[in-house]
Short mmCIF file of N, CA, C and O and ligand atoms in Angstrom, two decimals:
data_model
loop_
_atom_site.label_atom_id
_atom_site.label_comp_id
_atom_site.label_asym_id
_atom_site.label_seq_id
_atom_site.Cartn_x
_atom_site.Cartn_y
_atom_site.Cartn_z
N MET A 11 -206.22 -12.06 -151.73
CA MET A 11 -207.19 -13.32 -151.46
C MET A 11 -206.61 -14.50 -150.36
O MET A 11 -205.39 -14.36 -150.49
N THR A 12 -207.15 -14.82 -149.81
CA THR A 12 -206.90 -16.10 -148.51
C THR A 12 -206.72 -17.39 -149.59
O THR A 12 -207.29 -17.29 -150.49
N TYR A 13 -205.65 -18.14 -148.78
CA TYR A 13 -205.54 -19.00 -149.82
C TYR A 13 -205.68 -20.10 -148.25
O TYR A 13 -205.41 -20.44 -147.32
N ASN A 14 -206.63 -20.68 -148.66
CA ASN A 14 -207.18 -21.94 -147.57
C ASN A 14 -206.39 -23.18 -148.25
O ASN A 14 -207.17 -24.27 -146.75
N LYS A 15 -205.77 -23.76 -148.74
CA LYS A 15 -205.17 -25.24 -148.86
C LYS A 15 -204.28 -25.21 -148.17
O LYS A 15 -203.71 -24.63 -147.64
N PRO A 16 -204.18 -26.55 -147.83
CA PRO A 16 -203.02 -26.68 -147.20
C PRO A 16 -201.71 -26.69 -147.71
O PRO A 16 -201.55 -26.06 -148.82
N LEU A 17 -200.77 -25.84 -147.11
CA LEU A 17 -199.46 -25.25 -147.26
C LEU A 17 -198.45 -26.42 -147.34
O LEU A 17 -198.24 -26.97 -146.01
N PRO A 18 -197.19 -26.13 -148.03
CA PRO A 18 -196.08 -27.06 -147.76
C PRO A 18 -195.58 -27.01 -146.22
O PRO A 18 -195.56 -25.97 -145.98
N LYS A 19 -195.13 -27.86 -145.66
CA LYS A 19 -194.47 -28.03 -144.39
C LYS A 19 -192.75 -28.07 -144.98
O LYS A 19 -192.16 -29.32 -145.21
N ILE A 20 -192.06 -27.08 -144.88
CA ILE A 20 -190.81 -26.93 -145.09
C ILE A 20 -190.01 -27.71 -143.86
O ILE A 20 -190.23 -27.34 -142.83
N ASN A 21 -189.02 -28.39 -144.56
CA ASN A 21 -188.04 -29.09 -143.59
C ASN A 21 -186.45 -29.06 -144.06
O ASN A 21 -186.53 -28.43 -145.18
N ALA A 22 -185.68 -29.28 -143.27
CA ALA A 22 -184.29 -29.03 -143.79
C ALA A 22 -183.85 -30.07 -145.24
O ALA A 22 -183.24 -29.27 -146.27
N ASP A 23 -184.72 -30.62 -145.47
CA ASP A 23 -184.47 -31.53 -146.97
C ASP A 23 -185.35 -30.80 -147.99
O ASP A 23 -184.57 -30.76 -149.24
N THR A 24 -186.19 -29.95 -148.00
CA THR A 24 -187.39 -29.32 -148.80
C THR A 24 -186.61 -28.03 -148.89
O THR A 24 -187.33 -27.06 -149.64
N LYS A 25 -186.44 -27.16 -147.87
CA LYS A 25 -186.08 -25.83 -147.64
C LYS A 25 -185.56 -25.26 -149.14
O LYS A 25 -185.66 -24.50 -149.66
N GLU A 26 -184.35 -25.94 -149.83
CA GLU A 26 -183.71 -25.36 -151.17
C GLU A 26 -184.86 -25.86 -152.19
O GLU A 26 -185.15 -24.56 -153.25
N PHE A 27 -185.70 -26.54 -152.33
CA PHE A 27 -186.70 -26.71 -153.13
C PHE A 27 -187.84 -25.53 -153.26
O PHE A 27 -187.97 -25.08 -154.39
N TRP A 28 -188.19 -25.28 -151.80
CA TRP A 28 -189.20 -24.59 -152.12
C TRP A 28 -188.76 -23.22 -152.02
O TRP A 28 -189.26 -22.04 -152.40
N ASN A 29 -187.44 -22.68 -151.57
CA ASN A 29 -186.91 -21.56 -152.02
C ASN A 29 -186.74 -21.65 -153.18
O ASN A 29 -187.11 -20.27 -153.67
N GLY A 30 -186.44 -22.29 -154.34
CA GLY A 30 -186.39 -22.35 -155.84
C GLY A 30 -187.42 -21.87 -156.41
O GLY A 30 -187.93 -21.19 -156.88
N CYS A 31 -188.70 -22.63 -155.89
CA CYS A 31 -190.23 -22.29 -156.22
C CYS A 31 -190.43 -21.07 -156.37
O CYS A 31 -190.99 -20.31 -156.70
N LYS A 32 -190.48 -20.33 -154.89
CA LYS A 32 -190.42 -18.89 -154.42
C LYS A 32 -189.87 -18.17 -155.91
O LYS A 32 -190.82 -17.04 -156.34
N GLN A 33 -188.69 -18.30 -156.40
CA GLN A 33 -188.10 -17.75 -157.04
C GLN A 33 -188.47 -18.16 -158.76
O GLN A 33 -187.76 -17.82 -159.52
N HIS A 34 -189.30 -19.07 -158.70
CA HIS A 34 -189.91 -19.89 -159.97
C HIS A 34 -188.70 -20.44 -160.35
O HIS A 34 -188.64 -20.65 -161.99
N LEU A 35 -187.81 -21.03 -159.65
CA LEU A 35 -186.92 -22.08 -160.22
C LEU A 35 -187.44 -23.84 -159.81
O LEU A 35 -187.29 -23.92 -158.63
N LEU A 36 -187.14 -24.59 -160.43
CA LEU A 36 -187.31 -25.72 -160.43
C LEU A 36 -186.38 -26.59 -160.07
O LEU A 36 -185.57 -27.08 -160.73
N LYS A 37 -185.88 -26.56 -158.64
CA LYS A 37 -184.45 -27.10 -158.15
C LYS A 37 -185.00 -28.48 -157.77
O LYS A 37 -185.82 -28.76 -156.95
N ILE A 38 -183.74 -29.30 -158.44
CA ILE A 38 -184.32 -30.74 -158.10
C ILE A 38 -182.68 -31.44 -157.76
O ILE A 38 -181.29 -30.52 -158.18
N GLN A 39 -182.24 -32.35 -157.07
CA GLN A 39 -181.28 -33.01 -156.63
C GLN A 39 -180.41 -33.76 -157.51
O GLN A 39 -180.84 -34.55 -158.15
N LYS A 40 -178.98 -33.74 -157.68
CA LYS A 40 -178.09 -34.15 -158.18
C LYS A 40 -177.00 -35.04 -157.42
O LYS A 40 -176.53 -34.22 -156.68
N CYS A 41 -177.16 -36.29 -157.44
CA CYS A 41 -176.13 -36.76 -156.62
C CYS A 41 -174.72 -36.97 -156.99
O CYS A 41 -174.27 -36.36 -158.35
N GLY A 42 -173.87 -36.25 -155.80
CA GLY A 42 -172.35 -36.05 -156.36
C GLY A 42 -171.62 -36.97 -156.29
O GLY A 42 -170.05 -36.84 -156.93
N ASP A 43 -172.01 -38.06 -155.83
CA ASP A 43 -171.18 -39.03 -156.47
C ASP A 43 -171.50 -39.93 -157.50
O ASP A 43 -170.75 -40.41 -158.74
N CYS A 44 -172.87 -40.20 -157.60
CA CYS A 44 -173.30 -41.44 -158.86
C CYS A 44 -174.06 -40.52 -160.02
O CYS A 44 -174.17 -41.08 -161.12
N GLY A 45 -174.24 -39.52 -159.85
CA GLY A 45 -174.89 -38.18 -160.83
C GLY A 45 -176.49 -38.53 -160.92
O GLY A 45 -176.95 -38.16 -161.61
N PHE A 46 -176.95 -39.50 -160.28
CA PHE A 46 -178.53 -39.70 -160.35
C PHE A 46 -178.88 -38.35 -159.88
O PHE A 46 -178.99 -38.02 -158.89
N VAL A 47 -180.10 -38.10 -160.77
CA VAL A 47 -180.97 -36.90 -160.47
C VAL A 47 -182.08 -37.47 -159.81
O VAL A 47 -183.22 -38.20 -160.20
N ARG A 48 -182.63 -36.75 -158.39
CA ARG A 48 -183.82 -37.08 -157.94
C ARG A 48 -184.48 -36.07 -157.35
O ARG A 48 -184.35 -35.09 -157.08
N TYR A 49 -185.76 -36.62 -157.40
CA TYR A 49 -187.01 -35.77 -156.59
C TYR A 49 -187.71 -36.96 -156.04
O TYR A 49 -188.06 -37.62 -156.43
N PRO A 50 -188.58 -36.66 -155.02
CA PRO A 50 -188.62 -35.57 -153.91
C PRO A 50 -187.16 -35.36 -153.30
O PRO A 50 -186.42 -36.40 -153.15
N PRO A 51 -186.88 -33.94 -152.82
CA PRO A 51 -185.53 -34.21 -152.16
C PRO A 51 -185.31 -35.20 -151.07
O PRO A 51 -186.19 -35.71 -150.09
N SER A 52 -184.22 -35.56 -150.69
CA SER A 52 -183.89 -36.40 -149.62
C SER A 52 -182.28 -36.34 -149.10
O SER A 52 -181.61 -35.87 -149.80
N PHE A 53 -182.23 -36.66 -148.05
CA PHE A 53 -180.91 -36.26 -147.33
C PHE A 53 -179.88 -37.34 -148.10
O PHE A 53 -178.46 -37.06 -148.13
N ILE A 54 -180.38 -38.52 -148.62
CA ILE A 54 -179.42 -39.34 -149.46
C ILE A 54 -179.65 -39.74 -150.56
O ILE A 54 -180.91 -40.10 -150.74
N CYS A 55 -178.86 -40.28 -151.27
CA CYS A 55 -178.91 -40.66 -152.68
C CYS A 55 -180.06 -41.66 -152.52
O CYS A 55 -179.54 -42.97 -151.97
N PRO A 56 -180.99 -42.27 -153.29
CA PRO A 56 -181.73 -43.47 -153.03
C PRO A 56 -180.95 -44.47 -153.91
O PRO A 56 -181.24 -45.97 -153.42
N ARG A 57 -179.92 -43.93 -154.72
CA ARG A 57 -179.33 -44.90 -155.63
C ARG A 57 -177.84 -45.83 -154.84
O ARG A 57 -177.69 -46.83 -154.91
N CYS A 58 -177.32 -44.59 -154.43
CA CYS A 58 -175.86 -45.19 -154.10
C CYS A 58 -175.85 -45.05 -152.35
O CYS A 58 -175.05 -45.22 -151.66
N HIS A 59 -176.35 -44.12 -151.80
CA HIS A 59 -176.49 -44.13 -150.38
C HIS A 59 -175.42 -42.75 -150.11
O HIS A 59 -175.23 -42.75 -149.01
N SER A 60 -175.10 -41.43 -151.00
CA SER A 60 -174.01 -40.91 -150.59
C SER A 60 -174.89 -39.68 -150.26
O SER A 60 -176.42 -39.49 -150.71
N THR A 61 -174.04 -39.22 -149.45
CA THR A 61 -175.06 -37.81 -148.96
C THR A 61 -174.45 -36.82 -149.59
O THR A 61 -174.86 -35.61 -149.15
N GLU A 62 -173.42 -36.94 -150.61
CA GLU A 62 -172.81 -35.71 -151.32
C GLU A 62 -174.01 -35.40 -152.55
O GLU A 62 -174.40 -36.06 -153.30
N THR A 63 -174.86 -34.03 -152.79
CA THR A 63 -175.46 -33.53 -153.21
C THR A 63 -175.07 -31.97 -153.68
O THR A 63 -174.93 -31.36 -152.73
N GLU A 64 -175.50 -32.10 -155.09
CA GLU A 64 -175.55 -30.69 -155.33
C GLU A 64 -177.12 -30.34 -156.14
O GLU A 64 -177.88 -31.29 -156.63
N TRP A 65 -177.61 -29.11 -155.96
CA TRP A 65 -178.83 -28.95 -156.45
C TRP A 65 -178.85 -28.42 -158.32
O TRP A 65 -177.56 -27.30 -158.24
N ILE A 66 -179.64 -28.46 -158.47
CA ILE A 66 -179.93 -28.30 -159.93
C ILE A 66 -180.95 -27.62 -160.62
O ILE A 66 -181.63 -27.92 -159.72
N VAL A 67 -181.22 -26.71 -161.55
CA VAL A 67 -182.16 -26.35 -161.82
C VAL A 67 -182.80 -26.85 -162.71
O VAL A 67 -182.34 -26.86 -163.83
N ALA A 68 -184.18 -27.92 -163.00
CA ALA A 68 -184.44 -28.21 -164.20
C ALA A 68 -185.26 -27.66 -164.94
O ALA A 68 -185.22 -26.22 -164.86
N ALA A 69 -185.61 -27.85 -166.35
CA ALA A 69 -185.57 -27.11 -167.18
C ALA A 69 -187.06 -26.84 -167.05
O ALA A 69 -187.52 -25.67 -167.90
N GLY A 70 -187.96 -27.69 -166.37
CA GLY A 70 -189.15 -27.43 -166.39
C GLY A 70 -190.04 -27.86 -167.36
O GLY A 70 -191.27 -27.49 -167.52
N LYS A 71 -189.33 -28.72 -168.00
CA LYS A 71 -190.13 -29.37 -169.42
C LYS A 71 -190.35 -31.17 -168.76
O LYS A 71 -189.33 -31.43 -168.33
N GLY A 72 -191.20 -31.59 -169.26
CA GLY A 72 -191.26 -33.01 -169.07
C GLY A 72 -192.68 -33.53 -170.11
O GLY A 72 -193.14 -32.89 -170.73
N SER A 73 -193.19 -34.67 -169.70
CA SER A 73 -194.26 -35.28 -170.36
C SER A 73 -194.95 -35.53 -169.08
O SER A 73 -194.55 -36.22 -168.40
N VAL A 74 -196.49 -35.93 -169.24
CA VAL A 74 -197.52 -36.47 -168.36
C VAL A 74 -197.24 -38.25 -168.37
O VAL A 74 -197.39 -39.22 -169.56
N TYR A 75 -196.72 -38.90 -167.28
CA TYR A 75 -196.29 -40.00 -167.33
C TYR A 75 -197.55 -41.03 -166.85
O TYR A 75 -197.99 -41.75 -167.49
N SER A 76 -198.65 -40.10 -165.97
CA SER A 76 -199.83 -40.56 -165.72
C SER A 76 -200.74 -39.50 -164.94
O SER A 76 -199.86 -38.43 -164.25
N PHE A 77 -201.68 -39.95 -165.05
CA PHE A 77 -202.77 -39.00 -164.41
C PHE A 77 -204.20 -39.13 -163.77
O PHE A 77 -204.77 -40.53 -164.81
N THR A 78 -204.95 -38.50 -163.25
CA THR A 78 -206.42 -38.79 -162.91
C THR A 78 -206.88 -37.35 -162.67
O THR A 78 -206.57 -36.50 -162.53
N VAL A 79 -208.32 -37.86 -162.61
CA VAL A 79 -209.18 -36.46 -162.67
C VAL A 79 -210.02 -36.57 -161.69
O VAL A 79 -210.70 -37.57 -161.27
N ASN A 80 -209.73 -35.68 -160.75
CA ASN A 80 -210.58 -35.67 -159.50
C ASN A 80 -211.59 -35.21 -159.47
O ASN A 80 -211.96 -33.91 -159.90
N HIS A 81 -212.78 -35.93 -159.13
CA HIS A 81 -213.91 -35.46 -159.13
C HIS A 81 -214.72 -35.47 -157.38
O HIS A 81 -215.72 -35.10 -157.19
N VAL A 82 -213.40 -35.64 -156.61
CA VAL A 82 -214.11 -35.45 -155.32
C VAL A 82 -212.93 -34.83 -154.54
O VAL A 82 -212.13 -34.81 -154.67
N ALA A 83 -213.56 -33.83 -153.69
CA ALA A 83 -212.75 -32.99 -153.12
C ALA A 83 -212.16 -33.92 -151.82
O ALA A 83 -213.16 -34.25 -150.76
N PHE A 84 -211.11 -34.06 -151.33
CA PHE A 84 -210.29 -34.42 -150.27
C PHE A 84 -210.34 -33.65 -149.18
O PHE A 84 -209.73 -34.04 -148.01
N HIS A 85 -210.39 -32.48 -149.37
CA HIS A 85 -210.15 -31.48 -148.15
C HIS A 85 -211.19 -30.40 -148.97
O HIS A 85 -211.44 -29.95 -150.14
N PRO A 86 -211.92 -29.63 -148.37
CA PRO A 86 -212.95 -28.77 -148.54
C PRO A 86 -212.21 -27.50 -149.33
O PRO A 86 -213.53 -26.94 -149.89
N ALA A 87 -211.27 -26.85 -149.35
CA ALA A 87 -210.76 -26.11 -150.18
C ALA A 87 -210.75 -26.25 -151.62
O ALA A 87 -210.63 -25.42 -152.43
N PHE A 88 -210.77 -27.77 -151.78
CA PHE A 88 -210.43 -27.99 -153.26
C PHE A 88 -211.81 -28.13 -153.63
O PHE A 88 -211.58 -28.24 -154.85
N GLN A 89 -212.70 -27.87 -152.93
CA GLN A 89 -214.21 -28.12 -153.80
C GLN A 89 -214.35 -27.13 -155.26
O GLN A 89 -214.95 -27.92 -156.08
N GLU A 90 -214.06 -26.15 -154.89
CA GLU A 90 -214.00 -25.11 -156.20
C GLU A 90 -213.51 -25.13 -157.31
O GLU A 90 -213.68 -24.63 -158.40
N ASP A 91 -212.60 -26.21 -157.19
CA ASP A 91 -211.73 -26.56 -158.37
C ASP A 91 -212.09 -27.70 -158.61
O ASP A 91 -211.66 -28.19 -159.96
N LEU A 92 -212.91 -28.48 -158.35
CA LEU A 92 -213.53 -29.97 -159.32
C LEU A 92 -214.41 -29.64 -160.77
O LEU A 92 -214.83 -28.69 -160.73
N PRO A 93 -213.91 -30.35 -161.43
CA PRO A 93 -212.80 -31.57 -161.10
C PRO A 93 -211.34 -30.87 -161.83
O PRO A 93 -211.25 -29.88 -162.38
N TYR A 94 -210.42 -31.60 -161.17
CA TYR A 94 -209.16 -30.74 -161.53
C TYR A 94 -208.29 -32.32 -161.70
O TYR A 94 -208.62 -33.50 -161.13
N VAL A 95 -206.92 -32.19 -162.59
CA VAL A 95 -206.41 -32.97 -162.70
C VAL A 95 -205.06 -33.38 -162.12
O VAL A 95 -204.09 -32.36 -161.82
N VAL A 96 -204.84 -34.45 -161.11
CA VAL A 96 -204.02 -34.59 -160.90
C VAL A 96 -202.90 -35.62 -161.89
O VAL A 96 -203.31 -36.81 -162.14
N ALA A 97 -201.22 -35.09 -161.59
CA ALA A 97 -200.53 -36.03 -162.76
C ALA A 97 -199.25 -36.02 -161.70
O ALA A 97 -198.62 -35.71 -161.15
N VAL A 98 -198.75 -37.30 -162.43
CA VAL A 98 -197.23 -37.50 -162.24
C VAL A 98 -196.58 -37.06 -163.78
O VAL A 98 -197.30 -37.78 -164.87
N VAL A 99 -195.99 -36.20 -163.47
CA VAL A 99 -195.08 -35.50 -164.77
C VAL A 99 -193.60 -35.97 -164.91
O VAL A 99 -192.84 -35.90 -163.88
N GLN A 100 -193.25 -36.56 -165.80
CA GLN A 100 -191.54 -37.23 -165.85
C GLN A 100 -191.22 -35.95 -166.39
O GLN A 100 -191.28 -35.31 -167.48
N LEU A 101 -190.20 -35.50 -165.90
CA LEU A 101 -189.26 -34.28 -166.22
C LEU A 101 -187.90 -34.89 -167.18
O LEU A 101 -187.81 -35.96 -166.89
N GLU A 102 -187.67 -33.72 -167.88
CA GLU A 102 -186.65 -34.32 -168.93
C GLU A 102 -185.37 -34.63 -168.22
O GLU A 102 -184.50 -35.70 -168.59
N GLU A 103 -185.08 -34.40 -167.02
CA GLU A 103 -184.12 -34.65 -166.07
C GLU A 103 -184.16 -35.93 -165.56
O GLU A 103 -183.43 -36.77 -165.09
N GLY A 104 -185.35 -36.77 -165.75
CA GLY A 104 -185.78 -38.21 -165.19
C GLY A 104 -186.48 -38.24 -164.10
O GLY A 104 -187.57 -39.28 -163.99
N PRO A 105 -186.39 -37.38 -163.04
CA PRO A 105 -187.59 -37.74 -161.72
C PRO A 105 -189.14 -37.49 -162.21
O PRO A 105 -189.45 -36.71 -163.13
N HIS A 106 -189.77 -38.23 -161.69
CA HIS A 106 -191.37 -38.25 -161.72
C HIS A 106 -191.59 -36.90 -160.31
O HIS A 106 -191.09 -36.83 -159.45
N MET A 107 -192.43 -36.06 -161.13
CA MET A 107 -192.96 -34.97 -160.11
C MET A 107 -194.63 -35.07 -159.82
O MET A 107 -195.07 -35.23 -161.16
N LEU A 108 -195.36 -35.08 -158.43
CA LEU A 108 -196.46 -35.07 -158.48
C LEU A 108 -197.04 -33.85 -158.94
O LEU A 108 -196.81 -32.82 -157.89
N THR A 109 -198.25 -33.35 -159.37
CA THR A 109 -198.53 -31.99 -159.64
C THR A 109 -199.97 -31.93 -160.52
O THR A 109 -200.60 -33.07 -160.41
N ASN A 110 -200.17 -30.88 -160.74
CA ASN A 110 -201.67 -30.70 -161.29
C ASN A 110 -201.15 -30.10 -162.78
O ASN A 110 -200.09 -29.73 -162.99
N ILE A 111 -202.33 -30.67 -163.70
CA ILE A 111 -201.87 -30.21 -165.28
C ILE A 111 -202.99 -29.11 -165.50
O ILE A 111 -204.28 -29.08 -165.08
N VAL A 112 -202.59 -27.89 -165.61
CA VAL A 112 -203.67 -26.68 -165.89
C VAL A 112 -203.67 -26.16 -167.32
O VAL A 112 -202.67 -26.56 -167.99
N GLY A 113 -204.36 -25.07 -167.36
CA GLY A 113 -204.19 -24.46 -168.86
C GLY A 113 -204.80 -25.26 -170.03
O GLY A 113 -204.20 -24.64 -171.35
N CYS A 114 -205.39 -26.57 -169.96
CA CYS A 114 -206.41 -27.10 -170.55
C CYS A 114 -207.49 -27.57 -170.67
O CYS A 114 -207.35 -27.64 -169.25
N ASP A 115 -208.11 -27.98 -171.11
CA ASP A 115 -209.35 -28.59 -171.12
C ASP A 115 -209.13 -30.20 -170.59
O ASP A 115 -207.79 -30.52 -170.68
N LEU A 116 -209.75 -30.38 -169.52
CA LEU A 116 -209.47 -31.94 -168.77
C LEU A 116 -209.32 -32.93 -169.99
O LEU A 116 -208.70 -33.99 -169.48
N SER A 117 -210.25 -32.86 -170.94
CA SER A 117 -210.55 -34.08 -171.86
C SER A 117 -208.86 -33.73 -172.70
O SER A 117 -208.95 -35.06 -173.45
N GLU A 118 -208.45 -32.95 -172.90
CA GLU A 118 -207.08 -32.97 -173.61
C GLU A 118 -205.64 -33.49 -172.87
O GLU A 118 -205.17 -33.82 -173.50
N VAL A 119 -206.04 -34.01 -171.41
CA VAL A 119 -205.05 -34.28 -171.10
C VAL A 119 -204.80 -35.82 -171.48
O VAL A 119 -205.55 -37.23 -171.30
N ARG A 120 -203.37 -36.21 -171.83
CA ARG A 120 -203.10 -37.52 -172.15
C ARG A 120 -201.83 -38.09 -171.82
O ARG A 120 -201.11 -37.23 -171.46
N CYS A 121 -201.41 -39.19 -171.51
CA CYS A 121 -200.18 -39.94 -171.25
C CYS A 121 -199.36 -39.18 -172.25
O CYS A 121 -199.40 -39.51 -173.32
N ASP A 122 -197.93 -39.14 -172.08
CA ASP A 122 -196.80 -38.99 -172.93
C ASP A 122 -196.85 -37.23 -173.33
O ASP A 122 -196.20 -37.00 -174.45
N MET A 123 -198.09 -36.67 -173.20
CA MET A 123 -198.17 -35.02 -173.65
C MET A 123 -197.27 -34.28 -172.86
O MET A 123 -196.77 -34.39 -171.80
N PRO A 124 -196.54 -33.44 -174.08
CA PRO A 124 -195.59 -32.98 -173.65
C PRO A 124 -195.59 -31.67 -172.64
O PRO A 124 -196.73 -31.14 -172.69
N VAL A 125 -195.48 -31.27 -171.69
CA VAL A 125 -195.78 -30.32 -170.43
C VAL A 125 -194.43 -29.13 -169.90
O VAL A 125 -193.68 -30.02 -170.27
N GLU A 126 -195.05 -28.35 -169.56
CA GLU A 126 -193.79 -27.11 -169.17
C GLU A 126 -194.35 -26.66 -167.69
O GLU A 126 -195.70 -26.53 -167.92
N VAL A 127 -193.67 -26.34 -166.69
CA VAL A 127 -194.07 -26.05 -165.37
C VAL A 127 -194.84 -24.52 -165.78
O VAL A 127 -194.53 -23.86 -166.38
N ALA A 128 -195.91 -24.36 -164.97
CA ALA A 128 -196.73 -23.20 -164.75
C ALA A 128 -196.62 -23.02 -163.28
O ALA A 128 -197.40 -23.62 -162.74
N TRP A 129 -196.03 -21.65 -163.23
CA TRP A 129 -195.88 -21.52 -161.62
C TRP A 129 -197.30 -20.93 -161.23
O TRP A 129 -197.66 -20.12 -161.68
N GLU A 130 -197.34 -21.32 -160.08
CA GLU A 130 -198.82 -20.59 -159.34
C GLU A 130 -198.52 -20.17 -157.93
O GLU A 130 -198.03 -20.77 -157.03
N ALA A 131 -198.43 -18.79 -157.90
CA ALA A 131 -198.38 -17.87 -157.03
C ALA A 131 -199.03 -18.09 -155.92
O ALA A 131 -200.36 -17.42 -155.95
N ILE A 132 -198.94 -18.77 -154.87
CA ILE A 132 -200.37 -18.93 -153.89
C ILE A 132 -200.01 -17.97 -152.97
O ILE A 132 -201.50 -17.97 -152.29
N THR A 133 -199.01 -17.96 -152.18
CA THR A 133 -198.94 -17.19 -151.10
C THR A 133 -197.81 -16.01 -151.59
O THR A 133 -197.28 -16.41 -152.00
N GLY A 134 -197.42 -14.83 -150.84
CA GLY A 134 -196.19 -14.49 -150.54
C GLY A 134 -194.88 -15.53 -150.17
O GLY A 134 -193.77 -15.02 -150.84
N GLU A 135 -195.20 -16.28 -149.71
CA GLU A 135 -193.82 -17.21 -149.59
C GLU A 135 -193.92 -18.66 -150.64
O GLU A 135 -192.78 -19.13 -150.30
N PHE A 136 -195.07 -18.86 -150.99
CA PHE A 136 -195.03 -20.19 -151.64
C PHE A 136 -195.84 -19.91 -153.29
O PHE A 136 -196.64 -19.18 -153.17
N SER A 137 -194.69 -20.84 -153.88
CA SER A 137 -195.32 -20.85 -155.60
C SER A 137 -195.51 -22.69 -155.69
O SER A 137 -194.45 -23.14 -155.42
N LEU A 138 -196.37 -23.12 -156.42
CA LEU A 138 -196.49 -24.12 -156.83
C LEU A 138 -195.95 -24.41 -158.38
O LEU A 138 -196.64 -23.89 -158.87
N PRO A 139 -195.05 -25.63 -158.35
CA PRO A 139 -195.08 -25.92 -159.79
C PRO A 139 -195.93 -26.69 -160.16
O PRO A 139 -196.04 -28.11 -160.31
N LYS A 140 -196.96 -25.95 -161.31
CA LYS A 140 -197.50 -26.85 -161.82
C LYS A 140 -197.15 -27.20 -163.51
O LYS A 140 -196.61 -26.41 -163.53
N PHE A 141 -198.01 -27.83 -164.23
CA PHE A 141 -197.80 -27.94 -165.35
C PHE A 141 -198.88 -27.61 -166.35
O PHE A 141 -200.22 -27.85 -166.27
N ARG A 142 -198.24 -27.31 -167.68
CA ARG A 142 -199.28 -26.89 -168.83
C ARG A 142 -198.87 -27.64 -169.89
O ARG A 142 -197.59 -27.63 -169.83
N PRO A 143 -199.98 -28.28 -170.83
CA PRO A 143 -199.30 -28.61 -172.17
C PRO A 143 -198.44 -27.31 -173.05
O PRO A 143 -198.66 -26.19 -173.10
N VAL A 144 -197.33 -27.92 -173.73
CA VAL A 144 -196.62 -27.27 -174.52
C VAL A 144 -197.47 -27.14 -175.97
O VAL A 144 -197.78 -27.86 -176.69
N LEU A 145 -197.60 -25.89 -176.02
CA LEU A 145 -198.50 -25.34 -177.60
C LEU A 145 -197.39 -25.58 -178.78
O LEU A 145 -196.41 -25.61 -178.73
ZN1 ZN B 8 -175.84 -41.56 -155.84
#
């Protein structure tokens, strides 16, 4: 099956994250100086500006911080998915992650709802971390 949606553009900051996704490991960064856990990946810690970084594997669990239901496709390839949920999930480790909520009816999505990662392999090179309700 052909994947027609835009693919992630990998750079030096995000390479480790996307390599982790390919193996279904949700890798996020932890500052080597102040311990702040962050996402999206960045070269320096937004809290203390240190460049000392370690990658950790997040548990893949969190809760819905905010969400919206998209009824308009902003790219033609998303037309077939309408309507779908775009959400900000707060990971147990702290960072927020922009993602989709899958595996439930749209009407069931609520803020603070417990969710866990649901990997979607979109090509041989990429898997996307989406989230589904914890049953
Ligand atoms: Zn720091």
